[in-house]
XYZ file of N, CA, C and O in Angstrom:
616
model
N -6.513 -8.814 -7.195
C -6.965 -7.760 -8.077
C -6.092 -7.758 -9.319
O -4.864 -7.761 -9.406
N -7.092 -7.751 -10.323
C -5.877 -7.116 -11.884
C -5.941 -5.733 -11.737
O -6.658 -4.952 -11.111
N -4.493 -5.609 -12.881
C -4.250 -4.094 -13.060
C -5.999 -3.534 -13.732
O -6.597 -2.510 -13.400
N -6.374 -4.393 -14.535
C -7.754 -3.535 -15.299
C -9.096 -3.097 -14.993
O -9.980 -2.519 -15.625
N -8.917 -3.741 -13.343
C -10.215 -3.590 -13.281
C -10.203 -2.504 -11.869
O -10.159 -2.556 -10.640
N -10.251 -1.811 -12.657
C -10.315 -0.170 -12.216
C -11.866 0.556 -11.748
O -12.085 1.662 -11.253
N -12.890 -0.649 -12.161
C -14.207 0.060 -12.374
C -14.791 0.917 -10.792
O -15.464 1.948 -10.765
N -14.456 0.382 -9.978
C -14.749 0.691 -8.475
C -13.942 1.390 -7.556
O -13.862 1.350 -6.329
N -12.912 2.546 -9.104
C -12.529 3.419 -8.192
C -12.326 4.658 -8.308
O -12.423 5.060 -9.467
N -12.048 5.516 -7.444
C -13.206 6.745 -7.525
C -12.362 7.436 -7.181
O -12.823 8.460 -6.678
N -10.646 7.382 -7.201
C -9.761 8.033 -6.868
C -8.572 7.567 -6.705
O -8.679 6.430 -6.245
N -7.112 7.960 -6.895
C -5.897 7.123 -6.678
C -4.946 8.136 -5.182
O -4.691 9.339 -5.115
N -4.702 7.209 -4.370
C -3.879 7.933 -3.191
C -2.604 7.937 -3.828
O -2.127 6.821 -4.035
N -2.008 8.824 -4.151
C -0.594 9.073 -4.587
C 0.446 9.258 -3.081
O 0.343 10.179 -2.271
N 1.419 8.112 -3.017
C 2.252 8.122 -2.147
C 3.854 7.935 -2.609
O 4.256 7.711 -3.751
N 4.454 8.053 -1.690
C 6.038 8.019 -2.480
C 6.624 7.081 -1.498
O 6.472 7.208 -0.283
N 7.384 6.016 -2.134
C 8.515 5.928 -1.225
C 9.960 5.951 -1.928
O 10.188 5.133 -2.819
N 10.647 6.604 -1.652
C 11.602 6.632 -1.679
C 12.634 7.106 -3.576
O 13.601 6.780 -4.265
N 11.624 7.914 -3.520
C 11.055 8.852 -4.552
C 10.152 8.532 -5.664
O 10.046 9.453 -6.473
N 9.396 7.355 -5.952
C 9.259 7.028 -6.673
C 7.721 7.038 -6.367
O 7.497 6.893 -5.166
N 6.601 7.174 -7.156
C 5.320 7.255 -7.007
C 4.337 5.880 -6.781
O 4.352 4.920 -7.552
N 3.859 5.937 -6.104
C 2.610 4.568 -6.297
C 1.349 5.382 -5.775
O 1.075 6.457 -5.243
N 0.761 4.249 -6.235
C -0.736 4.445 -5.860
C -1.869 3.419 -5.322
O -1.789 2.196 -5.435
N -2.743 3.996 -4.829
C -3.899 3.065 -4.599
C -5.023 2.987 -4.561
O -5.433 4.084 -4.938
N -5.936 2.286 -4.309
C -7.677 2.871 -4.628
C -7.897 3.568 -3.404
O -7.885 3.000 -2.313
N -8.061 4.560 -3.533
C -8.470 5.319 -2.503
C -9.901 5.062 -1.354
O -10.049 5.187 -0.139
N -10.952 4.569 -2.719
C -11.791 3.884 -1.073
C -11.129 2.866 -0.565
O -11.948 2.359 0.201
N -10.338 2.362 -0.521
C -10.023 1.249 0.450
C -8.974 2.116 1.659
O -8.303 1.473 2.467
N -8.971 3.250 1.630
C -7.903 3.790 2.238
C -8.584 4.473 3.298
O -9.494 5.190 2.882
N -8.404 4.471 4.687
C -9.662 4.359 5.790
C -8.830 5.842 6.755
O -9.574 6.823 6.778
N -8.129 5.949 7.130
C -6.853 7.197 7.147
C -6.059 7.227 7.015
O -5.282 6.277 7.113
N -5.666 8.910 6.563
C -3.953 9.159 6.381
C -3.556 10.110 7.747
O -4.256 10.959 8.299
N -1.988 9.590 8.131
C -1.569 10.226 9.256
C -0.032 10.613 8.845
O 0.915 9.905 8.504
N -0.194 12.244 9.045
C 1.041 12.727 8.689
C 1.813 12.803 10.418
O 2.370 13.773 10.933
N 1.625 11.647 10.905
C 2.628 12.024 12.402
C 3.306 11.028 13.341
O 2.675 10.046 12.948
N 3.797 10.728 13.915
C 5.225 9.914 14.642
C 4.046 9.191 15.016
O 3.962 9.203 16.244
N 3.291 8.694 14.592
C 2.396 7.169 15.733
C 3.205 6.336 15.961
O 3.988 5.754 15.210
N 2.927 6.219 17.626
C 3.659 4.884 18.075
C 3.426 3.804 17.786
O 2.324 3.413 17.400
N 4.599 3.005 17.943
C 4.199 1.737 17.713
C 4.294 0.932 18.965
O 4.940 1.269 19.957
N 3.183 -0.809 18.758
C 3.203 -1.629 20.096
C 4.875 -2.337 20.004
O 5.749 -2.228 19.143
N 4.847 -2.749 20.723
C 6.514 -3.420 20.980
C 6.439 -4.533 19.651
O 7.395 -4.936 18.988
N 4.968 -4.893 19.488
C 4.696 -5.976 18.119
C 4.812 -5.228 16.944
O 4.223 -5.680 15.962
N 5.509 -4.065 16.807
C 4.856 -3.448 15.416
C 3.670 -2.980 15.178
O 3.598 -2.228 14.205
N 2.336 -3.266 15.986
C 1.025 -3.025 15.429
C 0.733 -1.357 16.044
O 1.340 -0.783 16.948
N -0.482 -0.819 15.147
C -0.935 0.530 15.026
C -2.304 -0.279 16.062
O -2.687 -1.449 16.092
N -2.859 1.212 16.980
C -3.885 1.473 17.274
C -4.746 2.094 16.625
O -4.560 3.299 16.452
N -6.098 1.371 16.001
C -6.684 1.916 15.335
C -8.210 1.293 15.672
O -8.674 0.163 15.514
N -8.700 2.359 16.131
C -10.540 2.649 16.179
C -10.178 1.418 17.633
O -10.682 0.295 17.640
N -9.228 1.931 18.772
C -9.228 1.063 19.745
C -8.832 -0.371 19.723
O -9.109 -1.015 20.735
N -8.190 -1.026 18.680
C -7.976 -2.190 18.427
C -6.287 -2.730 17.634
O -6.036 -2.379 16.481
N -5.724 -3.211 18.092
C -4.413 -3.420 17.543
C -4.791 -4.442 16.145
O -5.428 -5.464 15.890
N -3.719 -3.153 15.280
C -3.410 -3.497 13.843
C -2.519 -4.086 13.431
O -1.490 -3.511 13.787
N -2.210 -5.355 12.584
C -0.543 -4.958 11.696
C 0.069 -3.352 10.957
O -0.610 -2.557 10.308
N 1.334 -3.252 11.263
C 1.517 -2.003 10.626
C 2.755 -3.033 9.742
O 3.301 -4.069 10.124
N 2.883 -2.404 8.676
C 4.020 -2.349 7.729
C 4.949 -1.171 7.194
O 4.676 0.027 7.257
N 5.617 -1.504 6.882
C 6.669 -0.829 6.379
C 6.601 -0.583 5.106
O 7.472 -1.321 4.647
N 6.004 0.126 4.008
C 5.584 -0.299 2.844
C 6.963 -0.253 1.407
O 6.914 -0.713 0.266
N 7.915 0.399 2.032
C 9.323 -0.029 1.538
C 9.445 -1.039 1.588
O 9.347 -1.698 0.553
N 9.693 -1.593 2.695
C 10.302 -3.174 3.089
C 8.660 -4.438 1.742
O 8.618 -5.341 0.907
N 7.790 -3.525 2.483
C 7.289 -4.858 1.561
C 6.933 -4.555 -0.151
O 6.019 -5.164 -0.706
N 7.688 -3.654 -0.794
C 7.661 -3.632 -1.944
C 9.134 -4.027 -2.902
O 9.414 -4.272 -4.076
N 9.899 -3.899 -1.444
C 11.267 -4.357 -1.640
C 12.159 -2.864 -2.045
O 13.285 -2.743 -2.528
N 11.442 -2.124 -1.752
C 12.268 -0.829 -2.183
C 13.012 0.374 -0.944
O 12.203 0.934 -0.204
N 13.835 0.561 -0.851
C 14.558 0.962 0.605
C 14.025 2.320 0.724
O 14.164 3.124 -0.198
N 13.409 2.623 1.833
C 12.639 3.827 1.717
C 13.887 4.780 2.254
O 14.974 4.383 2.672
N 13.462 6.042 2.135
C 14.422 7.557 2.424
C 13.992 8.240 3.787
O 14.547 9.104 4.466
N 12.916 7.611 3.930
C 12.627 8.018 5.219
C 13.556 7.499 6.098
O 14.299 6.593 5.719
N 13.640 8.075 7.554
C 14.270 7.650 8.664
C 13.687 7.264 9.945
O 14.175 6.833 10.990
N 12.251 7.604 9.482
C 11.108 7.469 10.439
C 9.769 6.822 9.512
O 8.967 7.272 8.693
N 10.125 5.124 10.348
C 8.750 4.471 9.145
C 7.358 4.659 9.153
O 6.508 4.385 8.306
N 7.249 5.390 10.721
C 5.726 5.508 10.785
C 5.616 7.043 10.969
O 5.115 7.707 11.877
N 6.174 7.361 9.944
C 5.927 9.255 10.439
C 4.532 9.121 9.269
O 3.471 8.822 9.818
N 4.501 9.229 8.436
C 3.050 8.941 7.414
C 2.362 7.490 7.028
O 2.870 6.779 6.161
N 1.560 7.233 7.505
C 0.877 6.763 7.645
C -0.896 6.040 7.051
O -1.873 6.427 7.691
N -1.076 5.252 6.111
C -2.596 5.055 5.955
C -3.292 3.895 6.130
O -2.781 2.841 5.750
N -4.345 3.906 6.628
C -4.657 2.318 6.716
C -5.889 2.024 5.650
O -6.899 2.593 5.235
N -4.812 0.142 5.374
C -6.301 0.327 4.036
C -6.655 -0.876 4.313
O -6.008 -1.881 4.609
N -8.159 -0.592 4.139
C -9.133 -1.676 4.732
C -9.000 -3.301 3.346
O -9.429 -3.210 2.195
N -8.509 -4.227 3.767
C -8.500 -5.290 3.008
C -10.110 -6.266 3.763
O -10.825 -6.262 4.765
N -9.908 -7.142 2.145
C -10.581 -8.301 2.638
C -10.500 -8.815 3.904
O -11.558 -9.166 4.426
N -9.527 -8.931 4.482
C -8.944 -9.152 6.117
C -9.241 -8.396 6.891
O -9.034 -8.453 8.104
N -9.813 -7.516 6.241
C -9.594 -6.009 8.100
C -8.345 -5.043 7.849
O -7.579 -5.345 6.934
N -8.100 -3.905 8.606
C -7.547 -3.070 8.480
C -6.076 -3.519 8.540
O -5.670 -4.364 9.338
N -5.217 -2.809 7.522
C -3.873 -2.930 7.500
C -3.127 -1.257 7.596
O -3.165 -0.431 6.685
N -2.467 -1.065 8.959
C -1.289 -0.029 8.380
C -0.153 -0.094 7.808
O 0.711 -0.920 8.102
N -0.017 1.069 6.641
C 1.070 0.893 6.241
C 2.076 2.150 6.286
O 1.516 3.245 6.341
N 3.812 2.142 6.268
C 4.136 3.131 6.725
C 5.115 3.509 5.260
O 5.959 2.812 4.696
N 4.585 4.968 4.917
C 5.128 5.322 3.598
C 6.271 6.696 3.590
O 6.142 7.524 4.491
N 7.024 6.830 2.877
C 8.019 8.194 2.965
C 7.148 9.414 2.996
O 7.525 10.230 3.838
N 5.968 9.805 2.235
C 5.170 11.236 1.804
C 3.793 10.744 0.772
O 3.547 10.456 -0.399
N 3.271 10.847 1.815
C 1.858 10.963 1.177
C 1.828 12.511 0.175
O 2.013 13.627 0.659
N 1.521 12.201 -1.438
C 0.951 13.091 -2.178
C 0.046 14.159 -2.474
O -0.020 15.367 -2.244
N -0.663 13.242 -3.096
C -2.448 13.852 -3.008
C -3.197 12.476 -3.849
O -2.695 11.511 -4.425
N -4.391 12.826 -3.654
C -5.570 12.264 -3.914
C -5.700 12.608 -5.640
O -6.047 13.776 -5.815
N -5.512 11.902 -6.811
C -6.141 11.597 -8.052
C -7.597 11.763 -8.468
O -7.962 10.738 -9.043
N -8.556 12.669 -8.390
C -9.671 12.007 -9.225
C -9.438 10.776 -10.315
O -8.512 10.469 -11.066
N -10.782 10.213 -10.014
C -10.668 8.781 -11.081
C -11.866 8.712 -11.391
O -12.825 9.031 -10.688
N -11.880 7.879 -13.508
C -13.482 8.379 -13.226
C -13.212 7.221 -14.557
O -12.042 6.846 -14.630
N -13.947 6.768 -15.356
C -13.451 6.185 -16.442
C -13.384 6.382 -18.035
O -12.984 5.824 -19.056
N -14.150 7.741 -17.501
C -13.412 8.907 -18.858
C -11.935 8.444 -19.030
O -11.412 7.628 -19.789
N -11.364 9.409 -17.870
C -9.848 9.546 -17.202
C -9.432 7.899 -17.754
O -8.669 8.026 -18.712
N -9.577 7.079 -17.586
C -9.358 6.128 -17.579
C -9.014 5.374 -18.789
O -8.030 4.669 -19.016
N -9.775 5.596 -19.339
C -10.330 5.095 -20.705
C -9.374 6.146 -21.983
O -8.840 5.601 -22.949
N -9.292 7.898 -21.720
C -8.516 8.635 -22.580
C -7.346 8.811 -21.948
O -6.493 9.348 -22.655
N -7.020 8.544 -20.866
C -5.580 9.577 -20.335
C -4.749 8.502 -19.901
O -3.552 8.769 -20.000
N -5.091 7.035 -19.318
C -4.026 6.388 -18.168
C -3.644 5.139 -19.792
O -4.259 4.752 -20.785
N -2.834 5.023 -19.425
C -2.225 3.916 -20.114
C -1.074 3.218 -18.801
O -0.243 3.653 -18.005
N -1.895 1.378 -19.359
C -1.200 0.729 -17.869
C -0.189 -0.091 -18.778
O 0.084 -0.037 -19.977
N 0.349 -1.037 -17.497
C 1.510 -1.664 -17.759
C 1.987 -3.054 -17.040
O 2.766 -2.440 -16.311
N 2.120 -4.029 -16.748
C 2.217 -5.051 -16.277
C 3.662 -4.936 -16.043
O 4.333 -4.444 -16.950
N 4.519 -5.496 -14.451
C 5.388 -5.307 -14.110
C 5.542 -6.335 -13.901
O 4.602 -6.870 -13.315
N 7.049 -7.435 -14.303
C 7.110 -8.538 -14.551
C 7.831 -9.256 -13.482
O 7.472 -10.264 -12.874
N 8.923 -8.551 -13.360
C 9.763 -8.707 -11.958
C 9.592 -8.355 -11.037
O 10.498 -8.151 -10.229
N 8.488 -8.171 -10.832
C 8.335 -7.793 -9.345
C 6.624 -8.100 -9.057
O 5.642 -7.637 -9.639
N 6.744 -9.289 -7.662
C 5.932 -10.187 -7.420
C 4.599 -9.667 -6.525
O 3.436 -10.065 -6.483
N 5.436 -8.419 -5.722
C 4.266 -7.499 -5.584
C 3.534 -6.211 -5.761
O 2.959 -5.524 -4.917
N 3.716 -5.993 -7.348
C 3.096 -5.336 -7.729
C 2.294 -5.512 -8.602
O 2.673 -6.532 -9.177
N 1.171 -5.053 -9.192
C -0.058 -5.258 -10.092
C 0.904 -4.936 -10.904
O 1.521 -5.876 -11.405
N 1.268 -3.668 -11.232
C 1.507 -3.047 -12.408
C 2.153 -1.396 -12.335
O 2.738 -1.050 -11.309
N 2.035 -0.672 -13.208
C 1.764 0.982 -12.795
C 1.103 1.207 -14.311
O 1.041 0.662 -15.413
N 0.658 2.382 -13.597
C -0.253 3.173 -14.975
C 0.927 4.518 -15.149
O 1.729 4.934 -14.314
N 0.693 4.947 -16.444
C 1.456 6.555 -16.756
C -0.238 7.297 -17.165
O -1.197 6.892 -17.822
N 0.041 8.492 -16.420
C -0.788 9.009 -16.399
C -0.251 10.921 -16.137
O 0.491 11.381 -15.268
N -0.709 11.371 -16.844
C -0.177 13.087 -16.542
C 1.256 13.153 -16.965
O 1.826 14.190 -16.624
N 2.022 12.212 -17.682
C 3.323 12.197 -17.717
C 3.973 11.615 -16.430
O 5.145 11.683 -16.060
N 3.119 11.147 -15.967
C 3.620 10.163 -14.851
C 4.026 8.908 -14.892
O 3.985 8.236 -15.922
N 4.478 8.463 -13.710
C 4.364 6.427 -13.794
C 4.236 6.317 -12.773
O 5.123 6.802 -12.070
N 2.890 5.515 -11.985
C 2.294 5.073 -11.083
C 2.613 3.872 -10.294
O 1.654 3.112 -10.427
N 3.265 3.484 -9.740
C 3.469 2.103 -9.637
C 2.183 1.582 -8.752
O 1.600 2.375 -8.014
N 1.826 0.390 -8.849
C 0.452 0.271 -8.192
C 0.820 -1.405 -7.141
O 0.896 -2.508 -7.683
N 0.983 -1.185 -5.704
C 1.275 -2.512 -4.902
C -0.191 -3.207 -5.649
O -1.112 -2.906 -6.408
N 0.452 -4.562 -4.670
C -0.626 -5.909 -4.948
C -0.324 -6.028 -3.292
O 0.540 -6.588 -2.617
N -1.761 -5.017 -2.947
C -1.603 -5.109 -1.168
C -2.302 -6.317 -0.846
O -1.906 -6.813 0.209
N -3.347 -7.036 -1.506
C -3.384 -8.653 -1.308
C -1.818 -9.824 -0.881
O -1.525 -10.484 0.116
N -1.371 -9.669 -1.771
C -0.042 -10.591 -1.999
C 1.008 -9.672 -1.079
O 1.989 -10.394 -0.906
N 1.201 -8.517 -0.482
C 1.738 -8.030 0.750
C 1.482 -8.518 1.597
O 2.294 -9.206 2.215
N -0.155 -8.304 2.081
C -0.488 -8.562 3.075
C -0.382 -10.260 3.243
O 0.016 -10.594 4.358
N -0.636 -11.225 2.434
C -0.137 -12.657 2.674
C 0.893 -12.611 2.727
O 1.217 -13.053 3.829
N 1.805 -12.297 2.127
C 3.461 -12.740 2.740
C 3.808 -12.650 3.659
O 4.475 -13.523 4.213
N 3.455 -11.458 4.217
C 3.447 -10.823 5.589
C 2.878 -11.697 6.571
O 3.612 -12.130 7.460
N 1.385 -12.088 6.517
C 1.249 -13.016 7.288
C 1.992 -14.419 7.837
O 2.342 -14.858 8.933
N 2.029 -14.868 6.442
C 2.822 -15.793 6.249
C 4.040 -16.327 7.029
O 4.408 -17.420 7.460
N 4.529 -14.973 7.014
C 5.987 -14.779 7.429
C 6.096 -14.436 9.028
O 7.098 -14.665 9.706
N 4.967 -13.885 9.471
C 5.244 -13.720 11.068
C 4.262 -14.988 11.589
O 4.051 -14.933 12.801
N 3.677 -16.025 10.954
C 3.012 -17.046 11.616
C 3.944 -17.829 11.384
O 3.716 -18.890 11.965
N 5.432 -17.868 10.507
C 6.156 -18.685 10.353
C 7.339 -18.523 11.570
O 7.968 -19.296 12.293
N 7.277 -17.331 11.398
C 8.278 -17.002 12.817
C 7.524 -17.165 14.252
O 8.157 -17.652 15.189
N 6.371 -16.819 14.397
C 5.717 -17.145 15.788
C 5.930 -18.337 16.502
O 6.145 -18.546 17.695
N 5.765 -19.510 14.950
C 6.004 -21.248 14.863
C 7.420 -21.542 15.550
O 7.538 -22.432 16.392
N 8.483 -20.739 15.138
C 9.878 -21.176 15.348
C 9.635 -20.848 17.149
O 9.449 -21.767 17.946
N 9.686 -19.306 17.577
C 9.365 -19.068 19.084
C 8.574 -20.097 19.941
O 8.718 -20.126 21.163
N 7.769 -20.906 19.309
C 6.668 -22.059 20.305
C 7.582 -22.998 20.244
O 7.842 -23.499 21.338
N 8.171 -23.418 19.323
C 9.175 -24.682 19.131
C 9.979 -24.576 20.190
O 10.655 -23.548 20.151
N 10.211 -25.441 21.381
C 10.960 -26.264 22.501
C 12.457 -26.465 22.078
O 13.228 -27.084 22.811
């Protein structure tokens, strides 16, 4: 996804970690859970009866979250792949988005150093930071099929 192409969304989930704001398209965001869900001994969330990846969404933005409990809030957002949880310090609120809004109020920004993020928008006197939950979610993969590899290795 680019930062610009905003056209297909219809709302921003405002979340924090570790004080700092991000956001995301809200239809892709399938629930939010403000509560201690357990986790499998693998890390993964139960969801709609079926084991999930869960993440840490500090760890994969590279930013050290304030929480002390990674899965106390909670949302899962439906990717190209299927459902991903992710575990955030404080869910916000919900943004209307519309492309009025868009077009007069948000002014975006391309974030250079840092490999997984789109960007952030300022918006309301804000700054949005916006993941690149594509390029999360591959590293991530990446990274536990790379470690699974080492465990089979003799």
């Amino acid at each position: 996804m680019q930062i610009d192409s905003f056209e297909n969304w219809i709302g921003i989930l405002v979340f924090e970690i570790s004080c700092l704001e991000f956001g995301c398209n809200i239809s892709c965001v399938r629930v939010l859970r403000s509560v201690n869900q357990k986790l499998t001994s693998e890390s993964r969330l139960i969801y709609k009866g079926k084991e999930i990846p869960f993440y840490d969404m500090g760890n994969s933005v590279e930013i050290k979250s304030s929480s002390k409990i990674i899965n106390k809030n909670i949302f899962i957002y439906e990717s190209n792949e299927g459902p991903f949880g992710f575990g955030i310090d404080k869910i916000k609120e919900v943004l209307p988005w519309n492309k009025k809004i868009f077009e007069t109020e948000v002014k975006t920004e391309n974030v250079l150093n840092n490999k997984f993020l789109l960007g952030k928008i300022y918006f309301q006197g804000r700054s949005i930071l916006l993941p690149d939950f594509d390029k999360i979610i591959s590293r991530t993969k990446s990274n536990r099929y790379a470690f699974s590899q080492l465990l089979d290795t003799p």
